[in-house]
């Protein structure tokens, strides 16, 4: 599924409890990529229960915590 509209990530429900997460390969920086991954994972974790506003809020908290603890993407 191509990402359109300038999206950096998207999640698609494939079956009842199976989701496909898409992450754009190019992000402005590592923290942006981490934010997108966490954001899309939260959508998949609670597909029907979390509003977009709540997902953004929770993503910000989780990313801040992980970033302060030194978590970074391992370069390939």
GROMACS .gro file of C-alpha atoms in nm:
model
   76
    1UNK     CA    1   0.000   0.000   0.000
    2UNK     CA    2   0.164   0.325  -0.105
    3UNK     CA    3   0.151   0.612   0.143
    4UNK     CA    4  -0.015   0.918   0.000
    5UNK     CA    5  -0.098   1.264   0.119
    6UNK     CA    6   0.241   1.317   0.279
    7UNK     CA    7   0.181   1.043   0.537
    8UNK     CA    8   0.483   0.904   0.719
    9UNK     CA    9   0.295   0.594   0.832
   10UNK     CA   10  -0.034   0.410   0.816
   11UNK     CA   11  -0.203   0.104   0.964
   12UNK     CA   12  -0.445  -0.125   0.787
   13UNK     CA   13  -0.669  -0.388   0.945
   14UNK     CA   14  -0.627  -0.712   0.752
   15UNK     CA   15  -0.830  -0.950   0.975
   16UNK     CA   16  -1.004  -0.916   1.311
   17UNK     CA   17  -0.682  -0.908   1.512
   18UNK     CA   18  -0.415  -0.874   1.242
   19UNK     CA   19  -0.288  -0.538   1.124
   20UNK     CA   20  -0.034  -0.427   0.868
   21UNK     CA   21   0.178  -0.125   0.960
   22UNK     CA   22   0.344   0.081   0.689
   23UNK     CA   23   0.630   0.317   0.766
   24UNK     CA   24   0.764   0.558   0.502
   25UNK     CA   25   1.133   0.478   0.446
   26UNK     CA   26   1.240   0.843   0.467
   27UNK     CA   27   1.188   1.051   0.781
   28UNK     CA   28   1.339   1.388   0.874
   29UNK     CA   29   1.519   1.230   1.172
   30UNK     CA   30   1.531   0.924   1.399
   31UNK     CA   31   1.292   1.068   1.654
   32UNK     CA   32   1.033   1.133   1.385
   33UNK     CA   33   1.059   0.772   1.270
   34UNK     CA   34   1.024   0.648   1.629
   35UNK     CA   35   0.715   0.864   1.671
   36UNK     CA   36   0.559   0.722   1.355
   37UNK     CA   37   0.630   0.362   1.458
   38UNK     CA   38   0.483   0.413   1.807
   39UNK     CA   39   0.186   0.603   1.666
   40UNK     CA   40   0.097   0.328   1.418
   41UNK     CA   41   0.155   0.054   1.678
   42UNK     CA   42  -0.096   0.224   1.908
   43UNK     CA   43  -0.352   0.230   1.629
   44UNK     CA   44  -0.301  -0.144   1.578
   45UNK     CA   45  -0.312  -0.216   1.952
   46UNK     CA   46  -0.650  -0.049   2.003
   47UNK     CA   47  -0.805  -0.020   1.659
   48UNK     CA   48  -1.152   0.091   1.764
   49UNK     CA   49  -1.090   0.246   2.103
   50UNK     CA   50  -0.841   0.530   2.064
   51UNK     CA   51  -0.915   0.858   1.893
   52UNK     CA   52  -0.649   1.015   1.672
   53UNK     CA   53  -0.603   1.284   1.936
   54UNK     CA   54  -0.539   1.023   2.208
   55UNK     CA   55  -0.298   0.829   1.984
   56UNK     CA   56  -0.098   1.149   1.922
   57UNK     CA   57  -0.091   1.225   2.295
   58UNK     CA   58   0.016   0.874   2.397
   59UNK     CA   59   0.276   0.859   2.119
   60UNK     CA   60   0.435   1.180   2.245
   61UNK     CA   61   0.463   1.042   2.599
   62UNK     CA   62   0.603   0.705   2.493
   63UNK     CA   63   0.854   0.854   2.248
   64UNK     CA   64   0.973   1.108   2.505
   65UNK     CA   65   1.030   0.830   2.758
   66UNK     CA   66   1.213   0.603   2.512
   67UNK     CA   67   1.421   0.888   2.372
   68UNK     CA   68   1.533   0.999   2.720
   69UNK     CA   69   1.632   0.641   2.797
   70UNK     CA   70   1.861   0.641   2.494
   71UNK     CA   71   1.662   0.416   2.261
   72UNK     CA   72   1.764   0.469   1.900
   73UNK     CA   73   1.715   0.280   1.577
   74UNK     CA   74   2.003   0.050   1.501
   75UNK     CA   75   2.156   0.148   1.168
   76UNK     CA   76   2.171  -0.131   0.909
   0.00000   0.00000   0.00000
